[in-house]
Amino acid sequence: DTSKVNDVDSDGDGVLDCNDKCPFDTSKVNDVDSDGDGVLNCNDKCPGVADTDSDGDGVPDCNDKCPDDSMKVNDVDSDGDGVLDCNDKCPFDTSKVNDVDSDGDGVL
């Protein structure tokens, strides 16, 4: 009987999946958007923070390690020195280990 498929309440919140905006959210609060960004908490990557994307790179600021620079891709360390490119003064130069000014002249 296929009609029983519509009678499922996966999260046990008393709302059938076919009517539930968050069918796998175990909280009883079904349509709350606590940060007012238009995304329900159950689908929101950052439910307490509005999902602003300051640099327009498609990554919400709360998850973006480089929130102010769209040219720098999240979590990339091109030269493998342990410093993300967005924070690295020499992102493609492996000889500049951790960007240390070893002689104090202000040049890395």
Coordinates of N, CA and C in Angstrom, one line a residue:
D1 N 0.8 -1.2 0.0 CA 0.0 0.0 0.0 C 0.9 1.2 0.0
T2 N 0.9 2.0 -1.1 CA 1.8 3.2 -1.2 C 1.2 4.4 -0.4
S3 N 0.0 4.4 0.0 CA -0.6 5.5 0.7 C 0.1 5.6 2.1
K4 N 0.7 4.6 2.6 CA 1.3 4.6 3.9 C 2.6 5.4 3.9
V5 N 3.2 5.6 2.7 CA 4.4 6.3 2.6 C 4.2 7.8 3.1
N6 N 3.1 8.3 2.8 CA 2.8 9.7 3.3 C 2.5 9.8 4.7
D7 N 2.4 8.7 5.4 CA 2.1 8.7 6.9 C 3.4 8.6 7.7
V8 N 4.5 8.9 7.2 CA 5.8 8.8 7.9 C 6.1 10.1 8.6
D9 N 6.6 9.9 9.9 CA 7.1 11.1 10.6 C 8.5 10.7 11.1
S10 N 9.4 11.0 10.2 CA 10.8 10.5 10.4 C 11.5 11.0 11.7
D11 N 11.2 12.3 12.1 CA 11.8 12.9 13.2 C 11.0 12.7 14.5
G12 N 9.8 12.2 14.4 CA 8.9 12.0 15.6 C 8.4 13.2 16.3
D13 N 8.3 14.3 15.5 CA 7.8 15.6 16.1 C 6.3 15.8 16.0
G14 N 5.6 14.7 15.5 CA 4.2 14.8 15.4 C 3.7 15.4 14.1
V15 N 4.6 15.8 13.2 CA 4.2 16.4 11.9 C 4.7 15.4 10.8
L16 N 3.8 14.9 10.0 CA 4.1 14.0 8.9 C 5.1 14.6 8.0
D17 N 6.1 13.8 7.5 CA 7.1 14.3 6.6 C 6.6 15.1 5.4
C18 N 5.4 14.7 4.9 CA 4.9 15.4 3.7 C 4.5 16.8 4.1
N19 N 4.3 17.1 5.4 CA 3.9 18.4 5.8 C 5.0 19.1 6.6
D20 N 6.1 18.4 6.8 CA 7.1 18.9 7.7 C 8.2 19.6 6.9
K21 N 8.5 20.9 7.3 CA 9.5 21.7 6.6 C 10.9 21.2 6.9
C22 N 11.0 20.5 8.0 CA 12.3 19.9 8.5 C 12.1 18.5 8.9
P23 N 11.8 17.6 8.0 CA 11.4 16.2 8.4 C 12.4 15.4 9.1
F24 N 13.7 15.8 9.2 CA 14.7 15.0 10.0 C 15.2 15.8 11.2
D25 N 14.5 16.9 11.5 CA 14.9 17.7 12.7 C 14.1 17.2 13.9
T26 N 14.8 16.7 14.9 CA 14.1 16.1 16.1 C 13.5 17.2 17.0
S27 N 13.9 18.4 16.8 CA 13.3 19.4 17.7 C 11.8 19.6 17.3
K28 N 11.0 20.0 18.2 CA 9.6 20.2 17.9 C 9.3 21.5 17.2
V29 N 10.3 22.4 17.2 CA 10.1 23.7 16.6 C 10.4 23.5 15.1
N30 N 9.3 23.6 14.3 CA 9.3 23.2 12.9 C 9.7 24.3 11.9
D31 N 9.3 25.5 12.2 CA 9.6 26.6 11.2 C 10.2 27.8 11.8
V32 N 11.2 27.6 12.6 CA 11.9 28.7 13.2 C 13.1 29.2 12.4
D33 N 13.2 30.5 12.2 CA 14.4 31.1 11.6 C 14.9 32.1 12.6
S34 N 15.7 31.6 13.6 CA 16.0 32.5 14.7 C 17.0 33.6 14.3
D35 N 17.7 33.5 13.2 CA 18.6 34.7 12.9 C 18.0 35.6 11.8
G36 N 16.8 35.2 11.3 CA 16.0 36.1 10.4 C 16.7 36.2 9.0
D37 N 17.4 35.1 8.6 CA 18.1 35.2 7.3 C 17.3 34.5 6.2
G38 N 16.1 34.0 6.5 CA 15.2 33.4 5.5 C 15.5 31.9 5.4
V39 N 16.4 31.3 6.2 CA 16.7 29.9 6.1 C 16.3 29.3 7.5
L40 N 15.4 28.3 7.4 CA 15.0 27.6 8.7 C 16.1 27.0 9.4
N41 N 16.1 27.1 10.8 CA 17.2 26.6 11.6 C 17.7 25.2 11.2
C42 N 16.7 24.3 10.9 CA 17.1 22.9 10.5 C 17.8 22.8 9.2
N43 N 17.8 23.8 8.4 CA 18.5 23.8 7.1 C 19.7 24.8 7.1
D44 N 19.8 25.5 8.2 CA 20.8 26.7 8.3 C 22.1 26.2 8.8
K45 N 23.2 26.5 8.0 CA 24.6 26.1 8.4 C 25.0 26.8 9.7
C46 N 24.5 28.0 9.9 CA 24.8 28.9 11.0 C 23.5 29.4 11.6
P47 N 22.8 28.6 12.3 CA 21.4 29.0 12.8 C 21.4 30.2 13.7
G48 N 22.4 30.6 14.3 CA 22.4 31.7 15.2 C 22.9 33.0 14.6
V49 N 23.4 32.9 13.3 CA 24.0 34.0 12.6 C 23.4 34.1 11.3
A50 N 23.0 35.3 10.9 CA 22.5 35.5 9.5 C 23.5 35.1 8.5
D51 N 23.1 34.3 7.5 CA 24.0 33.8 6.5 C 24.5 34.8 5.5
T52 N 25.2 35.8 6.0 CA 25.7 36.8 5.1 C 27.0 36.2 4.4
D53 N 27.2 36.7 3.3 CA 28.4 36.2 2.5 C 29.1 37.5 2.0
S54 N 29.9 38.1 2.8 CA 30.4 39.4 2.5 C 31.2 39.5 1.3
D55 N 32.0 38.4 0.9 CA 32.8 38.5 -0.3 C 32.1 37.8 -1.5
G56 N 30.9 37.3 -1.3 CA 30.1 36.8 -2.5 C 30.7 35.5 -3.1
D57 N 31.4 34.7 -2.3 CA 32.0 33.5 -2.9 C 31.2 32.3 -2.7
G58 N 30.0 32.5 -2.1 CA 29.1 31.3 -1.9 C 29.3 30.6 -0.6
V59 N 30.2 31.1 0.2 CA 30.4 30.5 1.6 C 30.0 31.5 2.6
P60 N 29.0 31.1 3.5 CA 28.6 32.0 4.5 C 29.8 32.5 5.4
D61 N 29.8 33.7 5.8 CA 30.9 34.3 6.6 C 31.2 33.4 7.8
C62 N 30.2 32.8 8.4 CA 30.5 32.0 9.6 C 31.3 30.8 9.3
N63 N 31.3 30.3 8.1 CA 32.1 29.2 7.7 C 33.3 29.5 6.8
D64 N 33.5 30.8 6.5 CA 34.5 31.3 5.5 C 35.7 31.7 6.3
K65 N 36.8 31.1 6.0 CA 38.1 31.4 6.6 C 38.7 32.7 6.0
C66 N 38.1 33.2 4.9 CA 38.6 34.4 4.2 C 37.3 35.2 3.9
P67 N 36.5 35.7 4.9 CA 35.2 36.2 4.6 C 35.2 37.6 3.8
D68 N 36.4 38.2 3.7 CA 36.4 39.5 3.0 C 37.1 39.5 1.7
D69 N 37.5 38.3 1.2 CA 38.2 38.2 -0.1 C 37.7 37.1 -0.9
S70 N 36.9 37.5 -2.0 CA 36.3 36.5 -2.8 C 37.3 35.8 -3.7
M71 N 38.5 36.4 -3.9 CA 39.5 35.8 -4.8 C 40.3 34.7 -4.1
K72 N 40.1 34.6 -2.8 CA 40.9 33.5 -2.1 C 39.9 32.4 -1.7
V73 N 40.2 31.2 -2.1 CA 39.4 30.1 -1.9 C 39.6 29.6 -0.5
N74 N 38.5 29.2 0.2 CA 38.6 28.6 1.5 C 39.5 27.4 1.6
D75 N 40.2 27.3 2.7 CA 41.0 26.1 3.1 C 42.0 25.7 2.1
V76 N 42.6 26.7 1.3 CA 43.6 26.3 0.3 C 44.9 26.8 0.9
D77 N 45.9 26.0 0.9 CA 47.3 26.3 1.3 C 48.2 25.9 0.1
S78 N 48.3 26.8 -0.9 CA 49.0 26.4 -2.1 C 50.4 26.0 -2.0
D79 N 51.1 26.7 -1.0 CA 52.6 26.3 -0.9 C 52.8 25.3 0.2
G80 N 51.8 24.8 0.9 CA 51.9 23.8 1.9 C 52.7 24.2 3.2
D81 N 52.7 25.5 3.5 CA 53.4 25.9 4.7 C 52.6 26.0 5.9
G82 N 51.3 25.5 5.8 CA 50.5 25.5 7.0 C 49.7 26.8 7.2
V83 N 49.8 27.8 6.3 CA 49.1 29.0 6.4 C 48.2 29.1 5.2
L84 N 46.9 29.3 5.4 CA 45.9 29.4 4.3 C 46.3 30.6 3.4
D85 N 46.1 30.4 2.1 CA 46.4 31.4 1.2 C 45.9 32.8 1.6
C86 N 44.6 32.9 2.1 CA 44.0 34.1 2.4 C 44.8 34.9 3.6
N87 N 45.6 34.1 4.3 CA 46.3 34.7 5.4 C 47.8 34.7 5.1
D88 N 48.2 34.2 4.0 CA 49.6 34.0 3.6 C 50.2 35.1 2.8
K89 N 51.2 35.8 3.2 CA 51.8 36.9 2.4 C 52.5 36.4 1.2
C90 N 52.9 35.1 1.2 CA 53.6 34.5 0.1 C 52.9 33.2 -0.2
P91 N 51.7 33.2 -0.7 CA 51.0 31.9 -0.9 C 51.5 30.9 -1.8
F92 N 52.4 31.3 -2.7 CA 52.9 30.3 -3.7 C 54.4 30.1 -3.5
D93 N 55.0 30.6 -2.5 CA 56.5 30.5 -2.3 C 56.8 29.6 -1.1
T94 N 57.2 28.3 -1.4 CA 57.5 27.4 -0.3 C 58.8 27.7 0.4
S95 N 59.6 28.6 -0.1 CA 60.9 29.0 0.6 C 60.6 29.9 1.7
K96 N 59.4 30.5 1.7 CA 59.1 31.5 2.8 C 58.3 30.7 3.9
V97 N 59.0 29.9 4.7 CA 58.3 29.1 5.7 C 57.6 30.0 6.7
N98 N 56.3 29.8 6.8 CA 55.5 30.5 7.7 C 55.6 32.1 7.6
D99 N 56.1 32.5 6.5 CA 56.2 34.0 6.3 C 57.0 34.7 7.4
V100 N 58.1 34.2 7.7 CA 58.9 34.8 8.8 C 60.0 35.8 8.1
D101 N 60.1 37.0 8.7 CA 61.1 37.9 8.3 C 62.3 37.7 9.1
S102 N 63.1 36.7 8.7 CA 64.3 36.3 9.4 C 65.4 37.3 9.7
D103 N 65.5 38.3 8.8 CA 66.5 39.3 9.0 C 66.0 40.6 9.5
G104 N 64.7 40.7 9.7 CA 64.1 41.9 10.3 C 64.1 43.2 9.4
D105 N 64.2 43.0 8.1 CA 64.2 44.1 7.1 C 62.8 44.5 6.6
G106 N 61.8 43.7 7.1 CA 60.4 44.0 6.6 C 60.1 43.3 5.3
V107 N 61.0 42.6 4.7 CA 60.8 41.8 3.5 C 60.8 40.4 3.8
L108 N 59.8 39.6 3.4 CA 59.8 38.2 3.6 C 60.7 37.5 2.7

